[in-house]
Coordinates of C-alpha atoms in Angstrom, one line a residue:
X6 CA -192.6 117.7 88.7
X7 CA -189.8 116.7 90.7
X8 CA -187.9 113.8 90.0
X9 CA -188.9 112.0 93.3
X10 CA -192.9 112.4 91.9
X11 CA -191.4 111.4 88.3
X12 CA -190.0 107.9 90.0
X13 CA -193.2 107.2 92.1
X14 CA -195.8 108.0 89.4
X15 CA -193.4 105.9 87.1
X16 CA -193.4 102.8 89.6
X17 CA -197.3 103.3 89.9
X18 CA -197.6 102.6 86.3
X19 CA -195.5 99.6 86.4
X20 CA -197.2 98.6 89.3
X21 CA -200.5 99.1 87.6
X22 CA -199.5 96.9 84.4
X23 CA -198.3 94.3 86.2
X24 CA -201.7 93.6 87.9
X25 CA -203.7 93.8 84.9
X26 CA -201.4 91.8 83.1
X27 CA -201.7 89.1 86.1
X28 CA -205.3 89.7 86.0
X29 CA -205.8 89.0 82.0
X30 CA -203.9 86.0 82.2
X31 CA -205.8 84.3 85.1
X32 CA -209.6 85.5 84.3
X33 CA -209.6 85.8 80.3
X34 CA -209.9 82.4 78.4
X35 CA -207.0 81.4 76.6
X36 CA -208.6 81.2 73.4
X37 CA -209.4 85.2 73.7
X38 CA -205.4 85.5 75.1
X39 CA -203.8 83.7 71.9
X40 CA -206.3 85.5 69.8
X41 CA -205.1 89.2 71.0
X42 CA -201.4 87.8 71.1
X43 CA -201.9 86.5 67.4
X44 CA -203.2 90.0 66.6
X45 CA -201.1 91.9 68.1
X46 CA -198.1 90.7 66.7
X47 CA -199.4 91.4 63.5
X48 CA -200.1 94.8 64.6
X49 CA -196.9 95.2 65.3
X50 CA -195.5 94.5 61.8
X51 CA -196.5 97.5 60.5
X52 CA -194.8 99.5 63.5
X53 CA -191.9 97.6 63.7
X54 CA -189.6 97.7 60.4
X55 CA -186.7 95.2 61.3
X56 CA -186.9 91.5 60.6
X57 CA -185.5 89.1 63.2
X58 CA -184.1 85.3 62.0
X59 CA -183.1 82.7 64.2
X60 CA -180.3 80.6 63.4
X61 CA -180.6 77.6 66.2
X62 CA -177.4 75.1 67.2
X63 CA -179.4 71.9 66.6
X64 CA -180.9 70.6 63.1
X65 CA -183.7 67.5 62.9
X66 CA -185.0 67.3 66.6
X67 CA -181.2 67.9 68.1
X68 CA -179.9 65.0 66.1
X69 CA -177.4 66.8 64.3
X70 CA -175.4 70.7 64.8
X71 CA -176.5 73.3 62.5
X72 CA -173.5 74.2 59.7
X73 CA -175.3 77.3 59.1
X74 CA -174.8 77.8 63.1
X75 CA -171.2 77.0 63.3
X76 CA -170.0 79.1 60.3
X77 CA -172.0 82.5 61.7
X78 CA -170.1 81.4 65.3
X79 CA -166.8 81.1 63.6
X80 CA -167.5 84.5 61.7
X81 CA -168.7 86.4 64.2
X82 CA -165.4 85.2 66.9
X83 CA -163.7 87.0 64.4
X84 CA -165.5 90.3 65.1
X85 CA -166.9 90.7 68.3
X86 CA -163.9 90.6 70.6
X87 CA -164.0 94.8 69.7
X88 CA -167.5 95.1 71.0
X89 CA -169.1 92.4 73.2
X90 CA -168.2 93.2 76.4
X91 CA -169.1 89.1 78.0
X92 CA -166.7 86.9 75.8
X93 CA -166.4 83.5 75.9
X94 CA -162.6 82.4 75.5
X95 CA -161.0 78.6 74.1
X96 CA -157.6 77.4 73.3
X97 CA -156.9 77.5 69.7
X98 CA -155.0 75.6 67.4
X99 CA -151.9 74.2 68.1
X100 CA -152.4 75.5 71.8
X101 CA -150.7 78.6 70.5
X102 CA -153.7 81.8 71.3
X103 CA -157.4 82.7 72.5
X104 CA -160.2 82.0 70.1
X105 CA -162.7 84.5 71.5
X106 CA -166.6 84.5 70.9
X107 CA -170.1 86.3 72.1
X108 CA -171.3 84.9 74.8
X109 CA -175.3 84.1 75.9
X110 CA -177.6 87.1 75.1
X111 CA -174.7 89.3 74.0
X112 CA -175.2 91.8 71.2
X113 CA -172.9 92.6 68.3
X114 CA -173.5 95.1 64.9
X115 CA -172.0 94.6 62.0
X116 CA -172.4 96.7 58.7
X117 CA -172.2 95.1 54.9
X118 CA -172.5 97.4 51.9
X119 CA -173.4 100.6 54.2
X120 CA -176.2 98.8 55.7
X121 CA -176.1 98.2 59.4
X122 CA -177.7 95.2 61.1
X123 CA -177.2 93.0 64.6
X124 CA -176.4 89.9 66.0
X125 CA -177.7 88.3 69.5
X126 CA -176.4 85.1 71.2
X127 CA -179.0 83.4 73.4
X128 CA -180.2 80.2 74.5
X129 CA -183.7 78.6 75.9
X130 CA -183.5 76.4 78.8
X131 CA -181.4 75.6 81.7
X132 CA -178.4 73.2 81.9
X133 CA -178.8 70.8 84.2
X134 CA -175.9 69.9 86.4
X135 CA -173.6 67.5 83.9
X136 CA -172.2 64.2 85.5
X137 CA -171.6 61.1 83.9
X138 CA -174.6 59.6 83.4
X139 CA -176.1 63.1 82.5
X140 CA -173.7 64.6 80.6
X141 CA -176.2 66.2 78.1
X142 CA -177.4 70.0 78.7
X143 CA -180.7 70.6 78.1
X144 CA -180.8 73.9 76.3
X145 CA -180.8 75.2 72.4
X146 CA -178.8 78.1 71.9
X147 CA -179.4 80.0 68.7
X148 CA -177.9 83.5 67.1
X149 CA -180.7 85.6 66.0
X150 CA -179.8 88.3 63.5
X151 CA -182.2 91.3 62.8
X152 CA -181.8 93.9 60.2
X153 CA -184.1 96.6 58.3
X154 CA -186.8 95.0 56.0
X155 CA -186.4 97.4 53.4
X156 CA -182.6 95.4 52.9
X157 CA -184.5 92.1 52.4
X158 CA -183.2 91.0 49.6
X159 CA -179.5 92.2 50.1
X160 CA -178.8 90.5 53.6
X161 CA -180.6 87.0 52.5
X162 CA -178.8 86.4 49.9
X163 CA -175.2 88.2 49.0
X164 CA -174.9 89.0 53.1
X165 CA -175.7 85.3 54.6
X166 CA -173.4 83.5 51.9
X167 CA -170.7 86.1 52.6
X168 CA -170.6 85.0 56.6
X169 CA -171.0 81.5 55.7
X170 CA -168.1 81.6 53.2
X171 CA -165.9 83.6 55.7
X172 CA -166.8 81.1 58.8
X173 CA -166.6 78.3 57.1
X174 CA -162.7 79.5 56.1
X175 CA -161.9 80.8 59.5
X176 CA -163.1 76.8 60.6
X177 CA -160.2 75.7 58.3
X178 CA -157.8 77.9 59.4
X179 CA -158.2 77.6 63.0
X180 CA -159.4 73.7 63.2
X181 CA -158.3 72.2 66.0
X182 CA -158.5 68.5 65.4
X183 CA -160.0 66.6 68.4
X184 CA -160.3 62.8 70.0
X185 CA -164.4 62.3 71.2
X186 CA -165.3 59.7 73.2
X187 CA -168.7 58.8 74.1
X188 CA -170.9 58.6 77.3
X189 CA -173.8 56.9 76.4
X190 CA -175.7 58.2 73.3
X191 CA -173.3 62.3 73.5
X192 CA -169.8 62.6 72.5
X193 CA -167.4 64.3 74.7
X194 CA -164.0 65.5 73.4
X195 CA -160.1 66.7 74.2
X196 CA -158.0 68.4 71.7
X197 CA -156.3 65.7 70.0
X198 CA -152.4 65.9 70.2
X199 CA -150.9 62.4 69.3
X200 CA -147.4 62.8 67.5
X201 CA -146.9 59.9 65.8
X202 CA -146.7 60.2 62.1
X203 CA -146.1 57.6 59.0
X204 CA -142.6 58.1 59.5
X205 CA -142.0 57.7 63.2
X206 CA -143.9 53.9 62.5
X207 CA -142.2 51.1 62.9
X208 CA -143.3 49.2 59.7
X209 CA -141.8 47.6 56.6
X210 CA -141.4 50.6 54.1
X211 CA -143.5 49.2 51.0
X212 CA -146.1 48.6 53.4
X213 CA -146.3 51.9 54.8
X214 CA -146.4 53.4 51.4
X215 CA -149.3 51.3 50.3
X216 CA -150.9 52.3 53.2
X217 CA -150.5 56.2 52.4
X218 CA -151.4 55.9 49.3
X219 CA -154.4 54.3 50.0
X220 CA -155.4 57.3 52.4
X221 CA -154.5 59.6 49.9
X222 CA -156.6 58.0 47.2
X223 CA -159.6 57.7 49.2
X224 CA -159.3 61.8 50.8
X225 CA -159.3 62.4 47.3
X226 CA -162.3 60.6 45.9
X227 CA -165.7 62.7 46.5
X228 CA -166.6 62.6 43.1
X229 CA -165.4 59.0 42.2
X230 CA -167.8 57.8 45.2
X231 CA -170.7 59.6 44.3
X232 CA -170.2 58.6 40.2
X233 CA -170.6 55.0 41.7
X234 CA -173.5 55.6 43.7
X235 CA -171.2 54.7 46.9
X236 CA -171.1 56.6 50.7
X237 CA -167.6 58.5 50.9
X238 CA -166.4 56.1 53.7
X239 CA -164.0 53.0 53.9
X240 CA -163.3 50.5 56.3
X241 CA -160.1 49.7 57.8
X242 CA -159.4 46.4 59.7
X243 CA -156.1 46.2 61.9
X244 CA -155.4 43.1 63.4
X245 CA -152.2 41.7 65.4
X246 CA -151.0 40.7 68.5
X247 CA -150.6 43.0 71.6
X248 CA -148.3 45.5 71.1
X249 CA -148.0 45.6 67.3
X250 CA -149.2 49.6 66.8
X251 CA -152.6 49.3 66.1
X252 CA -153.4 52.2 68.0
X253 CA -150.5 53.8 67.0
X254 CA -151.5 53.6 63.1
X255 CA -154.7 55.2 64.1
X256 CA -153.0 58.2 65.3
X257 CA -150.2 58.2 62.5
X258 CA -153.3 57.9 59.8
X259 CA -155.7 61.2 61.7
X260 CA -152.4 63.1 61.5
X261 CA -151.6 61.7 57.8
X262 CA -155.2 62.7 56.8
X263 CA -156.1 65.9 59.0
X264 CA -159.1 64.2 60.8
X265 CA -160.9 64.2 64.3
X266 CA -160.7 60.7 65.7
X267 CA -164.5 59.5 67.6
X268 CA -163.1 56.9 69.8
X269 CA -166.4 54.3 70.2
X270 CA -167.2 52.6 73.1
X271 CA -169.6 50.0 72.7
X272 CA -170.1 48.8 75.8
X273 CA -171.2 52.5 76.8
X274 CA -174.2 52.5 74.3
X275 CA -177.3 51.6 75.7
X276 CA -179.1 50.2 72.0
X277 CA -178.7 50.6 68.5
X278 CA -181.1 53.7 68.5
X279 CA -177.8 55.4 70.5
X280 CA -175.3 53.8 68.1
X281 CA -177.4 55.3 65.4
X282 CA -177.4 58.8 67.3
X283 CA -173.7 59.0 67.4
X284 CA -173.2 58.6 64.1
X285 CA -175.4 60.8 62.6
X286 CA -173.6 63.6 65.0
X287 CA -170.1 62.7 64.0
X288 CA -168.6 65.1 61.6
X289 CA -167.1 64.9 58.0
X290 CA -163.5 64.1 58.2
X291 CA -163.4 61.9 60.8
X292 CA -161.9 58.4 62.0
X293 CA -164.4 56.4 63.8
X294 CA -162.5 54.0 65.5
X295 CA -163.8 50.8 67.5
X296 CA -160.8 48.9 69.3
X297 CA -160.9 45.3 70.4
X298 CA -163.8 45.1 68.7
X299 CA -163.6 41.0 69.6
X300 CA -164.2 42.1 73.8
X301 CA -165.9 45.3 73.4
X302 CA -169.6 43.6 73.0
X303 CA -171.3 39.7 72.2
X304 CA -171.7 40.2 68.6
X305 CA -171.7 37.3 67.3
X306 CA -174.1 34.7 69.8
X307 CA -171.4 32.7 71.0
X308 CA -171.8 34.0 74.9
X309 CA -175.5 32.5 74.2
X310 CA -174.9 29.6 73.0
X311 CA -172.0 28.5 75.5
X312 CA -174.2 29.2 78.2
X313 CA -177.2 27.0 76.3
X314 CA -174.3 24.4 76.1
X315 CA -174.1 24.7 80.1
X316 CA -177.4 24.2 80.6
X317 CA -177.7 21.0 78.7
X318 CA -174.9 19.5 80.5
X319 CA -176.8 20.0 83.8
X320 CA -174.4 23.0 85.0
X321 CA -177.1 25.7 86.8
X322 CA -176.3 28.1 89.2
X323 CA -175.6 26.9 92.6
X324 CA -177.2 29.8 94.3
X325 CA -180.5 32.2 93.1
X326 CA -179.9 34.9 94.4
X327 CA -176.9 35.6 92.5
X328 CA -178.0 33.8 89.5
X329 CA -181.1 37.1 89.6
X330 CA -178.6 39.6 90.2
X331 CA -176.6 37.8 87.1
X332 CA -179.4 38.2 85.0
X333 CA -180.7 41.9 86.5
X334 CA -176.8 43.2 85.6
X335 CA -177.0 41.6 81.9
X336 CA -180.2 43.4 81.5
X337 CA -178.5 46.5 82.2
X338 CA -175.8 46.0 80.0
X339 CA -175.3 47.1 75.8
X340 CA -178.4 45.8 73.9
X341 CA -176.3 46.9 70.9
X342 CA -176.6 43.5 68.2
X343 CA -174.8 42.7 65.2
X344 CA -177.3 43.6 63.1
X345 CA -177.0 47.2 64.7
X346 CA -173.6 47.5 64.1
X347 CA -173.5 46.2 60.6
X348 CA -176.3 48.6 60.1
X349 CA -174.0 51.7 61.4
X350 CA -171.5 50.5 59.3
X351 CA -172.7 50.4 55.9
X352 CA -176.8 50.8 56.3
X353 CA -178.5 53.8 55.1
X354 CA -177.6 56.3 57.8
X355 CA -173.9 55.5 57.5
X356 CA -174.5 57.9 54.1
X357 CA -175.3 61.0 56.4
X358 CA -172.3 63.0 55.8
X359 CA -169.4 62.2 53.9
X360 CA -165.2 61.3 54.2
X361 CA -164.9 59.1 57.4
X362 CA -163.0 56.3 58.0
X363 CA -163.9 53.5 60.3
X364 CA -161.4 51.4 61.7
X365 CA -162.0 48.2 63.9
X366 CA -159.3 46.5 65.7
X367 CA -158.9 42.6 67.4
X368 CA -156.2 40.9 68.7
X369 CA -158.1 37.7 67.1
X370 CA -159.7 38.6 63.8
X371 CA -160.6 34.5 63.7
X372 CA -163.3 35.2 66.4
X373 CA -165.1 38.5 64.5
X374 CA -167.9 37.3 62.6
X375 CA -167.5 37.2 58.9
X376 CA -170.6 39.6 58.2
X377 CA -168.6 41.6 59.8
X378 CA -165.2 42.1 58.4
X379 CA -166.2 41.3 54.7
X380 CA -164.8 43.6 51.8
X381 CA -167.4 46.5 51.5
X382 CA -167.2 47.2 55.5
X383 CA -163.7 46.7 56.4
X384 CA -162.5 47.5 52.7
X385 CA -158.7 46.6 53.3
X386 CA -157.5 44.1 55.9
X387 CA -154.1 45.2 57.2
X388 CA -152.3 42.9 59.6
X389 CA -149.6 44.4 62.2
X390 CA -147.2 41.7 62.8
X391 CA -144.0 41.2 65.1
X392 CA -141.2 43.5 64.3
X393 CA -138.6 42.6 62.0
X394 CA -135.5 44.6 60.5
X395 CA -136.5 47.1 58.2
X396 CA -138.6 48.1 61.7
X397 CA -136.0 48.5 63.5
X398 CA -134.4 50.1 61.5
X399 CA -137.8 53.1 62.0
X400 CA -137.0 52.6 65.7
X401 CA -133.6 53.0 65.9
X402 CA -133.4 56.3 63.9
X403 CA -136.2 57.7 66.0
X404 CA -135.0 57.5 69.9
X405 CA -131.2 57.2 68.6
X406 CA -131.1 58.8 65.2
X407 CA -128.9 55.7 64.2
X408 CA -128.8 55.0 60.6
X409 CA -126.0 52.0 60.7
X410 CA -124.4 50.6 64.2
X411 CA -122.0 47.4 64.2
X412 CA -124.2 45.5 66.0
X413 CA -127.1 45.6 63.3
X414 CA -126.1 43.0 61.5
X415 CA -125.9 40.5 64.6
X416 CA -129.8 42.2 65.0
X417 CA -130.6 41.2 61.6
X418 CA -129.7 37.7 61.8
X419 CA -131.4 37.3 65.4
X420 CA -134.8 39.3 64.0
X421 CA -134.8 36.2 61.7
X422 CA -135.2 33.4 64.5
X423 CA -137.4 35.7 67.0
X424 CA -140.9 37.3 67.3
X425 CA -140.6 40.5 69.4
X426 CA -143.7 43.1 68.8
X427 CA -142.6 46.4 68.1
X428 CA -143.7 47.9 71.4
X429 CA -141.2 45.4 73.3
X430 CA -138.5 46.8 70.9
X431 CA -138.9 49.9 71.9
X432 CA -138.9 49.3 75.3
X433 CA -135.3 48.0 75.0
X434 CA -134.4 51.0 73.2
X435 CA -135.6 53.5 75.2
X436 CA -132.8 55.1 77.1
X437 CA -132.0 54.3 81.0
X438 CA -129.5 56.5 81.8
X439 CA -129.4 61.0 81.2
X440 CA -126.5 59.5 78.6
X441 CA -128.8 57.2 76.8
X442 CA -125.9 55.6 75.3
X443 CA -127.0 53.9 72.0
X444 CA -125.0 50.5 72.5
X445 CA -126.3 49.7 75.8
X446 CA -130.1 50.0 74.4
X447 CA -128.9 47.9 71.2
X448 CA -127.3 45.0 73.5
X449 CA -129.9 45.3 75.6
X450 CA -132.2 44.1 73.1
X451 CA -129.9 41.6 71.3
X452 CA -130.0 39.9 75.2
X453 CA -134.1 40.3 75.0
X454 CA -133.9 38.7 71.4
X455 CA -131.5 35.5 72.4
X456 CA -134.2 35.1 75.2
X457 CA -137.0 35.4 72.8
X458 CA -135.7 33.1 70.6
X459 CA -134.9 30.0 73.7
X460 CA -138.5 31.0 75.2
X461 CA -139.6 30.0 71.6
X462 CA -137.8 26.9 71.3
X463 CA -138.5 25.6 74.8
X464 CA -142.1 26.3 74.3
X465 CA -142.1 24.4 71.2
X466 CA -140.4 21.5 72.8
X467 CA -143.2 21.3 75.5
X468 CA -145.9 21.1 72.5
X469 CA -144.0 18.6 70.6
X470 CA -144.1 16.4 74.2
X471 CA -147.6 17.3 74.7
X472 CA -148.8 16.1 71.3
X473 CA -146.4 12.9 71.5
X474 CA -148.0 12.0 75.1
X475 CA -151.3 12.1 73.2
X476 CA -150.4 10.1 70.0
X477 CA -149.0 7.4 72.7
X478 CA -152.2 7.5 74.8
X479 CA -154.8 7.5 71.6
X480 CA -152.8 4.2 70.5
X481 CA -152.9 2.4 73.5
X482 CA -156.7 3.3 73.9
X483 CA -157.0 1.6 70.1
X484 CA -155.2 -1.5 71.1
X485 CA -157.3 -1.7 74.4

């Protein structure tokens, strides 16, 4: 037969498949075609000697990644560069190399003991085009490993815990802290590269240490927290004016500690069925931070009740048309409650995973309802304050490695007198010139100090008029 008849009679027979394939599933009742399918697979079983098991990405209906998942990816990025020929390629840590991995429906071997087995990358579904208000894919990726049934027993036990061992130490070795934010109810992330550190921040030195030590204790407390029937979490409340390095000790305490910072935005979550999502999808040494907690949503009822106070004083919207668009927009808007976010963080899915921080921070911790911010959620209360000398002293080492100038003592006396934050500090110290000559910086904020201090006393003049005028008008109402 020649190779032309070979090709033809071949395509025949595919031909001739096809259309009774097409024809059994159209004509036969699907009761008879789950019956033969049911059958036949079991049929197969005693043809077939491998076994097949699927490892899937998502855990629980999607709501949280598979460990089991990310261990065999980390294990296997360390093999398959040799033999897949489609790779998938990140950065690594410290932006320094190539972190390679399989990608979809790629197949790698791998041998343990002398016994020789395989692993396939693949996914079900199609991602949908990702934009901001769709930033979810719709697809489950999975690795599916297959091996010879007669080795059962040797690759289910000794062989899975020896790639779940080795990814999970590969993870440690190449972990690449990150910053997430979130759109809606997913979190999105960039590779976290903040330098600030515990001793780049301008802070009193006693304070800092108490800080640090605090950290430490807490990274350090697994077993104390589960003796005391406790989650592993604590709550950190920074509050201070603008300026004062709130966000700034956030960064210093992920580098301090090692951990991925989850950057919330409230105003982003649609209820507190998303707010409950994201947390149970945030990962074990984390910061989950929510900043100006006092703007980010109503929490507390006073919105309500100042507009109930408008109503009763006969102030309504002039115009109903804009009043429906008013109340079409608030609609729209966060239904997130207090009760949702207490819940989130210390209710009975905050315990789903293990050594996070959560750190809220206000500009006005007065307005922050006190359900809120009570010991047991925000566990220590730090407050960031204006800068004074010892601070300096952080900042003027660090942009011009100064550890004594002759005008510090002039500094000391005016840090006395004024309130300057720390950011404003900077900004005087911050070179202006390729020379960045330290004593221009340093008089330059001695002149910014002097003006601090007459803005302050000026302003304190006004008041003291402002309350006089209204001691002199009270009296002359009560002798009227």
């Amino acid at each position: 037969m020649t190779p032309q008849n070979m090709f033809a009679n071949l395509g025949s027979i595919l031909a001739s498949l096809m259309f009774i394939r097409a024809m059994f599933q159209q004509y036969f009742p699907h009761q008879l075609q789950n019956f033969l399918e049911k059958y036949s697979q079991r049929l197969m079983v005693f043809f077939y000697p491998y076994i097949q098991i699927r490892f899937n990405e998502f855990t629980g209906e999607r709501l949280t990644r598979s460990e089991a998942y990310s261990a065999i990816e980390n294990y296997l990025s360390s093999t398959t560069s040799m033999q897949a020929k489609r790779l998938k390629a990140e950065i690594g840590k410290n932006n320094q190399s190539l972190v390679l991995s399989m990608d979809d429906h790629e197949e790698v071997g791998d041998e343990f003991k002398g016994v020789r087995l395989w692993w396939a990358s693949g996914k079900d579904g199609v991602r949908p085009q990702t934009t901001l208000f769709n930033p979810a894919p719709d697809e489950k990726r999975y690795y599916r490993l297959t091996f010879h049934k007669k080795y059962r027993d040797l690759i289910i036990g000794p062989y899975l815990n020896h790639v779940l061992k080795e990814g999970k130490a590969i993870k440690v070795r190449n972990r690449q802290r990150k910053l997430y934010t979130n759109y809606g109810s997913y979190w999105s992330h960039v590779v976290f590269e903040h330098p600030a550190t515990f001793q780049t921040l301008a802070m009193e030195p006693e304070k800092k240490q108490e800080i640090i030590n605090d950290l430490d204790a807490f990274s350090k407390a697994e077993e104390f927290y589960a003796r005391i029937g406790r989650a592993w979490k604590r709550g950190y409340l920074l509050y201070g004016p603008p300026g004062t390095g709130k966000s700034t000790m956030i960064a210093a305490m992920a580098n301090h500690l090692g951990y991925d910072i989850y950057d919330l935005e409230l105003t982003a979550v649609r209820d507190n069925t998303e707010l409950r999502r994201l947390l149970i999808e945030t990962s074990s040494k984390s910061i989950i931070v929510i900043e100006d907690i006092d703007c980010s949503l109503d929490l507390t009822g006073q919105r309500r009740k100042k507009k109930k106070g408008k109503k009763e004083s006969g102030e309504e919207e002039k115009e109903p048309k804009k009043k429906e668009e008013k109340e079409e927009n608030e609609n729209k808007s966060s239904q997130v409650t207090l009760s949702g976010l207490l819940n989130f963080i210390d209710g009975l899915w905050s315990a789903c995973g293990g050594e996070r921080l959560v750190v809220f921070t206000t500009n006005y911790v007065e307005k922050l309802d006190p359900a809120l911010i009570r010991k047991g959620r925000m566990d220590k209360h730090i407050e960031l304050s204006f800068c004074k000398f010892e601070a300096f002293k952080v900042l003027a080492k660090n942009y011009h490695k100064l550890e004594y100038h002759h005008w510090f003592p002039k500094i000391s006396e005016l840090f006395e007198e004024a309130d300057m934050t720390p950011a404003d500090v900077a900004e005087h110290l911050m070179p202006k010139s390729i020379s960045g000559e330290a004593t221009l910086c340093l008089e330059s904020l001695i002149q910014g100090l002097e003006k601090a201090i007459e803005e302050a006393k000026l302003k304190a003049e006004v008041e003291a008029k402002k309350i006089e005028e209204s001691a002199k008008n009270e009296a002359k109402e009560e002798d009227k």
